[in-house]
CSV table of C-alpha atoms and ligand atoms in Angstrom, one decimal:
chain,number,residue,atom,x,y,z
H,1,UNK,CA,-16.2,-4.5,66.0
H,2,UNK,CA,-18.8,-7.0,67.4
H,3,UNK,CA,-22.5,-5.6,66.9
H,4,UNK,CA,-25.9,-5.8,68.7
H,5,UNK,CA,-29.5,-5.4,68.3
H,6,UNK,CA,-31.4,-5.0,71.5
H,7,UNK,CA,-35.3,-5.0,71.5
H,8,UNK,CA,-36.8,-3.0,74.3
H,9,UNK,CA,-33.8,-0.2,73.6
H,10,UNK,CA,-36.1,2.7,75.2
H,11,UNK,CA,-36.8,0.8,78.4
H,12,UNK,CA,-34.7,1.3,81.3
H,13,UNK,CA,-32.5,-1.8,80.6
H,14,UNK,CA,-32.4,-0.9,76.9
H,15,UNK,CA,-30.3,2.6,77.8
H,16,UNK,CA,-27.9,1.2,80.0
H,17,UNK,CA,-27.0,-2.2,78.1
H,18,UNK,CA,-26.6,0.3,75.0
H,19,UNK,CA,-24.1,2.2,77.3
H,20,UNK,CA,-22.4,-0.8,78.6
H,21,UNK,CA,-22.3,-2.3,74.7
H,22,UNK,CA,-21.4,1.0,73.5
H,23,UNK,CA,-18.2,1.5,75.7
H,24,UNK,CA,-17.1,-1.7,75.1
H,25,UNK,CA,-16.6,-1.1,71.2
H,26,UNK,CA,-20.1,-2.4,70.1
H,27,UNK,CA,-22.1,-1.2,67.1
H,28,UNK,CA,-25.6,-0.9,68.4
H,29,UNK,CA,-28.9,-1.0,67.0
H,30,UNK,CA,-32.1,-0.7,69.1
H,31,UNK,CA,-35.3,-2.3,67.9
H,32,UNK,CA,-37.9,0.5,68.6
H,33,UNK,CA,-41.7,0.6,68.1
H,34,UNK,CA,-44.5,3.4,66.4
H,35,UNK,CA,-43.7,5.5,63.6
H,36,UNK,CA,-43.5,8.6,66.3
H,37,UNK,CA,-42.1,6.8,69.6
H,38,UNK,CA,-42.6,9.5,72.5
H,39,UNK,CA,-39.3,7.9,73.8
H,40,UNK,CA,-37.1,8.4,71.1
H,41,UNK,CA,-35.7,11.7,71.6
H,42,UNK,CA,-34.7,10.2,75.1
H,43,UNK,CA,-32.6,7.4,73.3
H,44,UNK,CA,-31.4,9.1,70.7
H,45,UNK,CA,-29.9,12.0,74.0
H,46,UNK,CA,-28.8,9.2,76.5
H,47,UNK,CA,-27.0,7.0,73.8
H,48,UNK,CA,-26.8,9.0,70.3
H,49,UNK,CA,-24.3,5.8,69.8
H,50,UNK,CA,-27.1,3.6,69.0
H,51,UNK,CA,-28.9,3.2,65.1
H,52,UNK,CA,-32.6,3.1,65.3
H,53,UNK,CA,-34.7,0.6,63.6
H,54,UNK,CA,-38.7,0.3,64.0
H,55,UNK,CA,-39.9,-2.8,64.8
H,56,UNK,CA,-42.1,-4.9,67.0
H,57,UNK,CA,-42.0,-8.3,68.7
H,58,UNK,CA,-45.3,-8.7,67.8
H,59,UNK,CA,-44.6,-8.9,63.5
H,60,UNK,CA,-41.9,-11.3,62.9
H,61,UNK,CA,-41.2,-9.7,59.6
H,62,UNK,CA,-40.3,-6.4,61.7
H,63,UNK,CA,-37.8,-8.2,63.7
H,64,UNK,CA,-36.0,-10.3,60.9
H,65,UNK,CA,-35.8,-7.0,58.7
H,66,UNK,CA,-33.6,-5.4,61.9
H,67,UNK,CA,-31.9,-8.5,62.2
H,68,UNK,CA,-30.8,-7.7,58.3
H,69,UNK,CA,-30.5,-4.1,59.0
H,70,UNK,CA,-28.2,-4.7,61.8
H,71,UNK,CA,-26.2,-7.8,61.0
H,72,UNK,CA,-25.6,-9.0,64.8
H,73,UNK,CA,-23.5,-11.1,66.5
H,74,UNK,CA,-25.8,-10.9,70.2
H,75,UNK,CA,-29.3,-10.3,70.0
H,76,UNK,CA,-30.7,-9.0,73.4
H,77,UNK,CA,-34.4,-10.0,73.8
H,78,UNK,CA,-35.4,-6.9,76.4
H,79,UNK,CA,-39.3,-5.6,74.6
H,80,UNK,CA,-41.8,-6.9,77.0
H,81,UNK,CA,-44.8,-5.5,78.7
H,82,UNK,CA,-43.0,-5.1,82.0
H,83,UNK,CA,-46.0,-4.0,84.0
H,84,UNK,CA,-47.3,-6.8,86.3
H,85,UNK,CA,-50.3,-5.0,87.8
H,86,UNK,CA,-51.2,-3.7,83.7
H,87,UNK,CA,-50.9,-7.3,83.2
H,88,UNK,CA,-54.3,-8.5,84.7
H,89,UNK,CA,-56.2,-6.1,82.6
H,90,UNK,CA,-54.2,-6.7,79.4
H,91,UNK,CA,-53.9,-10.2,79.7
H,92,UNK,CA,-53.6,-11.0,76.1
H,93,UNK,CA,-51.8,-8.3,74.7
H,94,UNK,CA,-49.3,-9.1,77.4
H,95,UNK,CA,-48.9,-12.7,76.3
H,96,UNK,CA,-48.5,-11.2,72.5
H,97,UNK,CA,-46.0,-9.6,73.0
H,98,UNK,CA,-43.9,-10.8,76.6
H,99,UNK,CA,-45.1,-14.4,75.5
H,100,UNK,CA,-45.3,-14.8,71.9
H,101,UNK,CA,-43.1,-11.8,71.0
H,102,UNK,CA,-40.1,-14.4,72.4
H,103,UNK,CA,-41.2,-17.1,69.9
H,104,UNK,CA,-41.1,-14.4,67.2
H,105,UNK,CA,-37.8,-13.4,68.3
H,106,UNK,CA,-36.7,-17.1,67.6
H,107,UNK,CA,-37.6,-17.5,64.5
H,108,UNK,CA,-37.0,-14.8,63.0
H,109,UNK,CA,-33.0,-16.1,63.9
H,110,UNK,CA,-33.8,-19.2,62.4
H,111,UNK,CA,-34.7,-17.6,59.1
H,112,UNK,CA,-32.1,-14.8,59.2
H,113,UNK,CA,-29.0,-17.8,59.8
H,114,UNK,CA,-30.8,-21.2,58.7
H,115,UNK,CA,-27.7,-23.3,58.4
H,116,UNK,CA,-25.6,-21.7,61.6
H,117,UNK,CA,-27.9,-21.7,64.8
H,118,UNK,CA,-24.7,-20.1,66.8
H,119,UNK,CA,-23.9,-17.1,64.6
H,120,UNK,CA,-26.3,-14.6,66.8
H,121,UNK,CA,-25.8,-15.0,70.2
H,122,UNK,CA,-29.7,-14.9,71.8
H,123,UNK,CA,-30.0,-13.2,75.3
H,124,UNK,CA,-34.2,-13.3,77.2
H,125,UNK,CA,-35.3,-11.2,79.5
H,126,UNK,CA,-36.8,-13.7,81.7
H,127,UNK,CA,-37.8,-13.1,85.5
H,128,UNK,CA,-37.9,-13.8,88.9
H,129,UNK,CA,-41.7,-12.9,88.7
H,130,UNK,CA,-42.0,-16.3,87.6
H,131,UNK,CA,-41.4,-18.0,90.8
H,132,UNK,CA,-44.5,-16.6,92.1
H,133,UNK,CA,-46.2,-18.4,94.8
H,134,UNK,CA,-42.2,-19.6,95.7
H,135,UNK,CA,-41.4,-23.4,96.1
H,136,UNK,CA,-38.4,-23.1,97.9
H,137,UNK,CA,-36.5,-20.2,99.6
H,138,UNK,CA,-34.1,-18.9,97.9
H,139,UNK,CA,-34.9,-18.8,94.9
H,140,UNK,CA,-32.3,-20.6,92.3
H,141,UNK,CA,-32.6,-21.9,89.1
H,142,UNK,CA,-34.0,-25.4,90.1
H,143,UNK,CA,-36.8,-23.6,91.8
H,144,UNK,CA,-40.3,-25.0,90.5
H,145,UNK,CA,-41.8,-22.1,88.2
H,146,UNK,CA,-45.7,-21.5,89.8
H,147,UNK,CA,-46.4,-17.8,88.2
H,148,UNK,CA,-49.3,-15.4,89.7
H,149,UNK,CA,-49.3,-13.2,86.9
H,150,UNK,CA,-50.2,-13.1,83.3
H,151,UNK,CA,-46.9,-11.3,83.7
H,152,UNK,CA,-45.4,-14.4,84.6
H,153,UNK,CA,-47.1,-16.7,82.9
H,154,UNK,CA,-46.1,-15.2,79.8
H,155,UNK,CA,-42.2,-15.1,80.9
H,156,UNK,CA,-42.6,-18.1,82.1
H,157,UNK,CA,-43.7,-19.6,78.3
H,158,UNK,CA,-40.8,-17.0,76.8
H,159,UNK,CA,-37.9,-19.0,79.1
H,160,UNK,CA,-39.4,-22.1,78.3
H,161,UNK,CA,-39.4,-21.6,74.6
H,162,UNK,CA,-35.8,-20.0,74.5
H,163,UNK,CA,-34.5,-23.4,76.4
H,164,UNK,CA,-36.9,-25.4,73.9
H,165,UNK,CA,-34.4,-23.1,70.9
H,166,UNK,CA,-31.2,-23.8,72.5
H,167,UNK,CA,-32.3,-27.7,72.6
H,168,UNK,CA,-34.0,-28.4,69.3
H,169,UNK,CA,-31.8,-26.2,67.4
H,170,UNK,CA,-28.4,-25.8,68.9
H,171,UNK,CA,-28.7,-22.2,69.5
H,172,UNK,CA,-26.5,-19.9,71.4
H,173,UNK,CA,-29.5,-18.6,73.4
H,174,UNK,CA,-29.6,-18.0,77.2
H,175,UNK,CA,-32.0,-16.7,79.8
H,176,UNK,CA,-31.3,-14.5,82.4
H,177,UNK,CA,-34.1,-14.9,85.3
H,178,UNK,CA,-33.6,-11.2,86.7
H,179,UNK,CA,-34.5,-10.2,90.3
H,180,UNK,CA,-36.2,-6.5,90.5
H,181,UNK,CA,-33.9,-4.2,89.4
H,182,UNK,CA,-34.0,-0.5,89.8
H,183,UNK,CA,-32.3,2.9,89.2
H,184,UNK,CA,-33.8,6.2,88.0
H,185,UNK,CA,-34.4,5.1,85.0
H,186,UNK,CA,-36.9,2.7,86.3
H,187,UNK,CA,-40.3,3.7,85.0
H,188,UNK,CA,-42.8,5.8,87.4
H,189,UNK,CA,-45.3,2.6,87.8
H,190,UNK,CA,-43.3,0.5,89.8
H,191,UNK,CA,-43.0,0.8,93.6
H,192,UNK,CA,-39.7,2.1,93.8
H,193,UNK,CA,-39.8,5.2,91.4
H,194,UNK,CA,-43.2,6.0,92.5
H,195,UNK,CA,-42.2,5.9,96.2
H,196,UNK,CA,-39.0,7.5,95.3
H,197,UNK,CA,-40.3,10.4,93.2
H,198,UNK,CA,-43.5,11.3,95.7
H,199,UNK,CA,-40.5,11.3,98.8
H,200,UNK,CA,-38.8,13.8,97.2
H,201,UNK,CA,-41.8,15.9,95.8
H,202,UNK,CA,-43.1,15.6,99.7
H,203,UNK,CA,-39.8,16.7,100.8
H,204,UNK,CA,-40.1,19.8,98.2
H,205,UNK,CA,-44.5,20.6,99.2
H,206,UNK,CA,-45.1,19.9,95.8
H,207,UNK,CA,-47.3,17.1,97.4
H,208,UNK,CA,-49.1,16.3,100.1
H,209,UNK,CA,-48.5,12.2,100.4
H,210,UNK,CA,-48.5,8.8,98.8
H,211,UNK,CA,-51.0,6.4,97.9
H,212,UNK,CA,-49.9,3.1,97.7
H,213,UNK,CA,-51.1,-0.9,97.8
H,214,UNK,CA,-49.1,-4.1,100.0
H,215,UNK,CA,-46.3,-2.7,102.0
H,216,UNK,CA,-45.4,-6.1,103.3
H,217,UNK,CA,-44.6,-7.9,99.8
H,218,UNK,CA,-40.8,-8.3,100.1
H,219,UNK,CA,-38.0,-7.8,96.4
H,220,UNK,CA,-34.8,-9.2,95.9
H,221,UNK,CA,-33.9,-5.2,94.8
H,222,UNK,CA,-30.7,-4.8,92.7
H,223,UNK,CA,-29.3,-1.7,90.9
H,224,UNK,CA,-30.2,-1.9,86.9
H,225,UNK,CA,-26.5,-1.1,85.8
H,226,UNK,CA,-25.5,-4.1,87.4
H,227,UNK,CA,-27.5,-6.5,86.2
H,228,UNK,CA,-27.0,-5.4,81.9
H,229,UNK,CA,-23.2,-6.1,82.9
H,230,UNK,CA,-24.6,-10.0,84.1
H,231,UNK,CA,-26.6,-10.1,80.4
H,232,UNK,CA,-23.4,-9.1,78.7
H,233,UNK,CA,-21.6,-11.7,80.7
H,234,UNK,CA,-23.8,-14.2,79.7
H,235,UNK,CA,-23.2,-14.3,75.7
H,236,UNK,CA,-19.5,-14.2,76.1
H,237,UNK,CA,-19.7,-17.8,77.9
H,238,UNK,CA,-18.8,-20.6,75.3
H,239,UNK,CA,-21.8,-22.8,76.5
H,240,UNK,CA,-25.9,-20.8,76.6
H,241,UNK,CA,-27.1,-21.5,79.7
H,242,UNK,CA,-29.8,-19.8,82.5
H,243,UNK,CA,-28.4,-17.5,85.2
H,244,UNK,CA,-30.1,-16.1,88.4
H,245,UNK,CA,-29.3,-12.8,89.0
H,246,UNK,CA,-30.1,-11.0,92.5
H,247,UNK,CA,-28.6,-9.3,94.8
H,248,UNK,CA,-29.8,-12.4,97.7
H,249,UNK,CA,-31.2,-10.2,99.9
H,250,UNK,CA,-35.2,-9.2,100.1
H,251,UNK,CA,-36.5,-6.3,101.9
H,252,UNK,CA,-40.0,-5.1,102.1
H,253,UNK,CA,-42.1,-2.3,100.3
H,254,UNK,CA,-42.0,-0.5,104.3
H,255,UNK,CA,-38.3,-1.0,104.5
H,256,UNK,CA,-37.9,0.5,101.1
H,257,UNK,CA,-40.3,3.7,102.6
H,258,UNK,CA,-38.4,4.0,105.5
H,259,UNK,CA,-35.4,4.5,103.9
H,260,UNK,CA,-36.3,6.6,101.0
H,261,UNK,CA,-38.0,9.3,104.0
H,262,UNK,CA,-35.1,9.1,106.3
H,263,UNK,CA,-32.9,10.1,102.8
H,264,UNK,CA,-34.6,13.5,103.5
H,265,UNK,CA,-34.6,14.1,107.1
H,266,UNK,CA,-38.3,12.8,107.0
H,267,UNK,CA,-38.7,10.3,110.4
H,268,UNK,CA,-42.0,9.9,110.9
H,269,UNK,CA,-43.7,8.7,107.9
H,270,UNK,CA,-46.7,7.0,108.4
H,271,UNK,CA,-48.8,10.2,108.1
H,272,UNK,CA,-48.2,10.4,105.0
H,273,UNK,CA,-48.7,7.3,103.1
H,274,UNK,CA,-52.5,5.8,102.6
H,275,UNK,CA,-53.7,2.3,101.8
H,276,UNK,CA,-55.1,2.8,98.7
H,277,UNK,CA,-57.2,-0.8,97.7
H,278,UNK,CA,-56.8,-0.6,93.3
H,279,UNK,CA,-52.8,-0.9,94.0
H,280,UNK,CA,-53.3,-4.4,95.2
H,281,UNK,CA,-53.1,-7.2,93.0
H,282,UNK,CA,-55.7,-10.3,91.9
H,283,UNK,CA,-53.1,-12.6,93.5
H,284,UNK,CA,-49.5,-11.1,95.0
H,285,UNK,CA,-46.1,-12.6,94.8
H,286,UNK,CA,-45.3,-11.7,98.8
H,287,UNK,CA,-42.0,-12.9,98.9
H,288,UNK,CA,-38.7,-13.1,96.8
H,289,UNK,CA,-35.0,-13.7,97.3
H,290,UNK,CA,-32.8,-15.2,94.8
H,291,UNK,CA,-29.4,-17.2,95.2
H,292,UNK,CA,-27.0,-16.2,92.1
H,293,UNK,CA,-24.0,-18.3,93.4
H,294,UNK,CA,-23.9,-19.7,89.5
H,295,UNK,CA,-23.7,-16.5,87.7
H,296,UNK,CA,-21.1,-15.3,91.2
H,297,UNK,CA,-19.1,-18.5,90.7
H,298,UNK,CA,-19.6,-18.7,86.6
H,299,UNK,CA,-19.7,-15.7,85.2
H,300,UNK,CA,-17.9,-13.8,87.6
H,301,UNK,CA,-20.4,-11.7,88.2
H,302,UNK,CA,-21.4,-9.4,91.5
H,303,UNK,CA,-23.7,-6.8,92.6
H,304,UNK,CA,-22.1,-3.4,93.5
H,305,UNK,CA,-25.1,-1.5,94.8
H,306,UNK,CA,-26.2,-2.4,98.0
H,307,UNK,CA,-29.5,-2.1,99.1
H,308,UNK,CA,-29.5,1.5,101.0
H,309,UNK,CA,-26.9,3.0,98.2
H,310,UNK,CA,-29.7,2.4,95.9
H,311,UNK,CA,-32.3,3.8,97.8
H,312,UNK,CA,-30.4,7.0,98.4
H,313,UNK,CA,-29.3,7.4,94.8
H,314,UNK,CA,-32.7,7.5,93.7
H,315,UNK,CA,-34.1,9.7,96.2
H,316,UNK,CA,-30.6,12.3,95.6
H,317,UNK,CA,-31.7,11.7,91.7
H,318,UNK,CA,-35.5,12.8,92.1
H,319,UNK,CA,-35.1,15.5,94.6
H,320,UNK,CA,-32.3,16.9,91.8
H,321,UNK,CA,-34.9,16.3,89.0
H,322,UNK,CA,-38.0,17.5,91.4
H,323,UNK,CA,-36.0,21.1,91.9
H,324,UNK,CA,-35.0,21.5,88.7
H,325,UNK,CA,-38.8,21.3,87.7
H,326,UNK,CA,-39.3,23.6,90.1
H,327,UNK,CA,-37.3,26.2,88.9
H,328,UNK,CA,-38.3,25.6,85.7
H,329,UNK,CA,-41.8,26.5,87.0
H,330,UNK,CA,-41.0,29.6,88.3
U,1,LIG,P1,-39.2,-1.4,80.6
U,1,LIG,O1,-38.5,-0.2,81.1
U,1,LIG,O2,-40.7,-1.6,80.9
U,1,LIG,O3,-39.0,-1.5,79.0
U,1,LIG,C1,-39.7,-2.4,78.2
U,1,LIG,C2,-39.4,-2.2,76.8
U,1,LIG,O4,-40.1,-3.1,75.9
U,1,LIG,C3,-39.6,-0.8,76.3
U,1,LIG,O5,-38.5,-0.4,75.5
U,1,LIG,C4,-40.9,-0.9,75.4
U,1,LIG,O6,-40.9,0.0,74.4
U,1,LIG,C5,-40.6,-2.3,74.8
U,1,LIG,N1,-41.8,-2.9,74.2
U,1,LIG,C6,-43.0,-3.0,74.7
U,1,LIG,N2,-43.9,-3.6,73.8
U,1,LIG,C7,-43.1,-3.9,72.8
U,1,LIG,C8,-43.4,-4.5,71.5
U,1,LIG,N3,-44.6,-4.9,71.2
U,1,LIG,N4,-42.4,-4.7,70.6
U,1,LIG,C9,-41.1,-4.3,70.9
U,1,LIG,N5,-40.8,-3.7,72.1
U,1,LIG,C10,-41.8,-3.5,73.0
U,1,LIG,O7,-38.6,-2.8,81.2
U,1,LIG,P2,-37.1,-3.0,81.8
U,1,LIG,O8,-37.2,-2.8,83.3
U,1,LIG,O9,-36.1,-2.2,81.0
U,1,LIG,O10,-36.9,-4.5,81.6
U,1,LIG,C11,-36.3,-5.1,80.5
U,1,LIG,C12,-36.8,-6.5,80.3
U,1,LIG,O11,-36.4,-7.3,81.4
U,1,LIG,C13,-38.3,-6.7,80.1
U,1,LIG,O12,-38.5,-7.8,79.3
U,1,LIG,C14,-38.8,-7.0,81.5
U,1,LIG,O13,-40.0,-7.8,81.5
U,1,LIG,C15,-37.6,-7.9,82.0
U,1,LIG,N6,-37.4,-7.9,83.4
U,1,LIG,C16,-37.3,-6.7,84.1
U,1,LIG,C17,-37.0,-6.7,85.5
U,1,LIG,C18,-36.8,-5.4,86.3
U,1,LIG,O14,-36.8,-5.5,87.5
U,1,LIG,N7,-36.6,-4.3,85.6
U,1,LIG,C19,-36.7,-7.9,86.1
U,1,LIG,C20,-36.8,-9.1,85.4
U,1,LIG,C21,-37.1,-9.1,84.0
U,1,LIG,P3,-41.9,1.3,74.4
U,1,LIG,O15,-41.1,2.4,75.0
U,1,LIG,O16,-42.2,1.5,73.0
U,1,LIG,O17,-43.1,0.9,75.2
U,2,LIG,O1,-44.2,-4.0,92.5
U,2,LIG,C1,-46.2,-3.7,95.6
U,2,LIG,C2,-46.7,-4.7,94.6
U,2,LIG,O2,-44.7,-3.0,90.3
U,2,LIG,C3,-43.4,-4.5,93.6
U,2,LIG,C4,-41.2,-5.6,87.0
U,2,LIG,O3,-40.0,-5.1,86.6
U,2,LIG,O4,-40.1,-6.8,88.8
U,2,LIG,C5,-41.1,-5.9,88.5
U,2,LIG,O5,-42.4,-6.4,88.9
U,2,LIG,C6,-44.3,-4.8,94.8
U,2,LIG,C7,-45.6,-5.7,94.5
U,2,LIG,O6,-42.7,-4.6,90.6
U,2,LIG,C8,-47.7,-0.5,95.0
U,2,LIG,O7,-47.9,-5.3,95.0
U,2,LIG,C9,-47.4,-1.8,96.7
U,2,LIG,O8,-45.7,-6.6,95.5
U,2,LIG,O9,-42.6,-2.4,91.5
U,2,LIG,P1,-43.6,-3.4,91.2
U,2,LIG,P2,-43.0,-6.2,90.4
U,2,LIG,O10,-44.4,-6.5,90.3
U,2,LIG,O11,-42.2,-6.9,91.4
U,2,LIG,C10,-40.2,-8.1,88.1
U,2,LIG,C11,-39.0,-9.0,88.5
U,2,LIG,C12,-40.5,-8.0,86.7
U,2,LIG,O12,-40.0,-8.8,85.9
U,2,LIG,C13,-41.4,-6.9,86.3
U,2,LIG,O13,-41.3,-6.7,84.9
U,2,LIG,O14,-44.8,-3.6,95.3
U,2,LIG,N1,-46.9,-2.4,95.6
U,2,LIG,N2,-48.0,-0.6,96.4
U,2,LIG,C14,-47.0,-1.6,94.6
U,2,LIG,N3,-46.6,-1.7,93.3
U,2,LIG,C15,-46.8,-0.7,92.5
U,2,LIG,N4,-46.4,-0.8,91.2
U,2,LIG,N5,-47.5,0.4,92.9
U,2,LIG,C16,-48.0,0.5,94.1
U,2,LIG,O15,-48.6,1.6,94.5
């Protein structure tokens, strides 16, 4: 049976790659962090496939004794600090860890297979967050990198470095540069959940409106179980390489409200969402839309969820969850 270790294993990616790996035959291990992770009892419910080992991307030693523990053949690099607007305030921790935590990642396969750079297949997170201020529109994997986060600028060095692996050392490792991708596992911070939690919770009066930052930025918005299948798709390839994945079509914050309302009968809107300054960013990435006609035409891969389907699945998800909180309340 071929194994895995995937770092990042309680994010939202983590769960649904383990599912993916886990259906397909896989023995998993997750790479988890803390003694007392307050997201552990979620893994070990959604996937009770997957062996736990503690680690962090920030102690190489960590990674290389999961890399023994778990004896893989694909090593999925998902661990970051995945909050860009957390980013500004926690610029260095984020570059520890999303930056340096790649690096880590990297050598500690070096020292676990010194002679054979190919036995573990090496899969980064990277992102479309570091095209930035965009140089050309769409966005493909030519595109000039210009990051406006520490975010990015971090990913940015990560994608870098795991290209730097693959040519200095012959490694198996590829970089998927992932456009926003969402599903209700997506964690309440970012735009989508938030907006998609407070619709239903408004649509419920357990609350009165939403507060929210730039409603014109525009995401290239994809549905998460999609895009682990594109990662997966990626190691089986004889040859590493770098993929775009996206669904090629961007939509704005307001579209993305409009739609999430009209999911429960709400039409007029506008009432009930406020500018609120703090959820504004140092410097804003206003526009992305990727072109993934190499992973399409390489890897065979396609979105399934279009833009609208995963709109309403999250609001149908929330308003479920939102209820059942209710009830629980009394
Ligand atoms: P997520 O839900 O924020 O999950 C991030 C994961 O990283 C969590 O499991 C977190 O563990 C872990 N982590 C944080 N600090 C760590 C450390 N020091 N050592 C080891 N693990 C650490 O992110 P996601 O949406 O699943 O995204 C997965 C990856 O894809 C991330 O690298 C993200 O930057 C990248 N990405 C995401 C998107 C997107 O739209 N979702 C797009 C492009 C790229 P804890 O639970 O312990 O905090
Ligand atoms: O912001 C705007 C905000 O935090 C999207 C991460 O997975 O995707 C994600 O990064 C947009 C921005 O995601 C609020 O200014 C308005 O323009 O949902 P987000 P992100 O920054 O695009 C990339 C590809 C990653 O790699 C990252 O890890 O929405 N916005 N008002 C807001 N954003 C938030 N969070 N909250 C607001 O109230």
């Amino acid at each position: 049976m071929p194994r895995a270790l995937i770092s990042g294993i309680t994010g939202q990616d983590g769960l649904y790659l383990a599912e993916l790996l886990l259906a397909k035959g896989y023995v998993v291990y997750g790479l988890m962090r803390g003694q007392n992770n307050p997201k552990r009892e979620l893994v070990e419910q959604t996937v009770p496939g997957v062996h736990l080992v503690t680690g962090d991307l920030t102690d190489i030693s960590s990674i290389l004794r999961a890399l023994e523990a778990s004896q893989p053949d694909e090593f999925y690099n998902l661990g970051a600090i995945s909050f860009v607007a957390y980013s500004w305030e926690n610029a260095r921790i984020t570059s520890d860890v999303t930056g340096l935590g790649v690096l880590n990642a990297l050598e500690a396969l070096r020292l676990f297979s010194p002679t054979d750079p190919k036995r573990v297949r090496f899969y980064q997170a990277s992102s479309s967050e570091m095209f930035g201020k965009v140089q050309t529109v769409p966005q493909t994997e030519e595109t000039l990198l210009w990051p406006r986060s520490p975010y990015g600028v971090a990913k940015v060095y990560g994608h870098y470095m795991t290209i730097n692996y693959r040519e200095s050392y012959g490694m198996h490792a590829s970089s998927g540069i992932l456009f926003n991708h969402e599903s209700p596992r997506r964690g309440p911070e970012f735009v989508t959940r938030k907006i998609t939690q407070a619709v239903a919770r408004i649509s419920l009066g357990m609350q009165d409106g939403i507060m929210l930052g730039n409603l014109e930025a525009r995401r290239d918005w994809g549905f998460a179980g999609d895009y682990v299948e594109a990662m997966w798709r990626m190691l089986q390839m004889d040859e590493a390489d770098d993929y775009v994945i996206s669904t090629n079509e961007t939509h704005s914050i307001r579209e993305f409200l409009e739609l999430a309302f009209s999911e429960v009968g709400i039409d007029d809107w506008s009432h009930l969402v406020s500018f609120d300054p703090s959820f504004t960013r140092p410097a804003e990435v206003d526009l992305l839309i990727g072109d993934s006609t190499k992973a399409q035409s390489r890897l065979g891969w396609a979105p399934t969820v279009d833009f609208p389907t995963l709109v309403s699945l999250m609001v149908k998800h929330d308003v479920e969850e939102q209820e059942r909180l209710l009830v629980r309340a009394g």
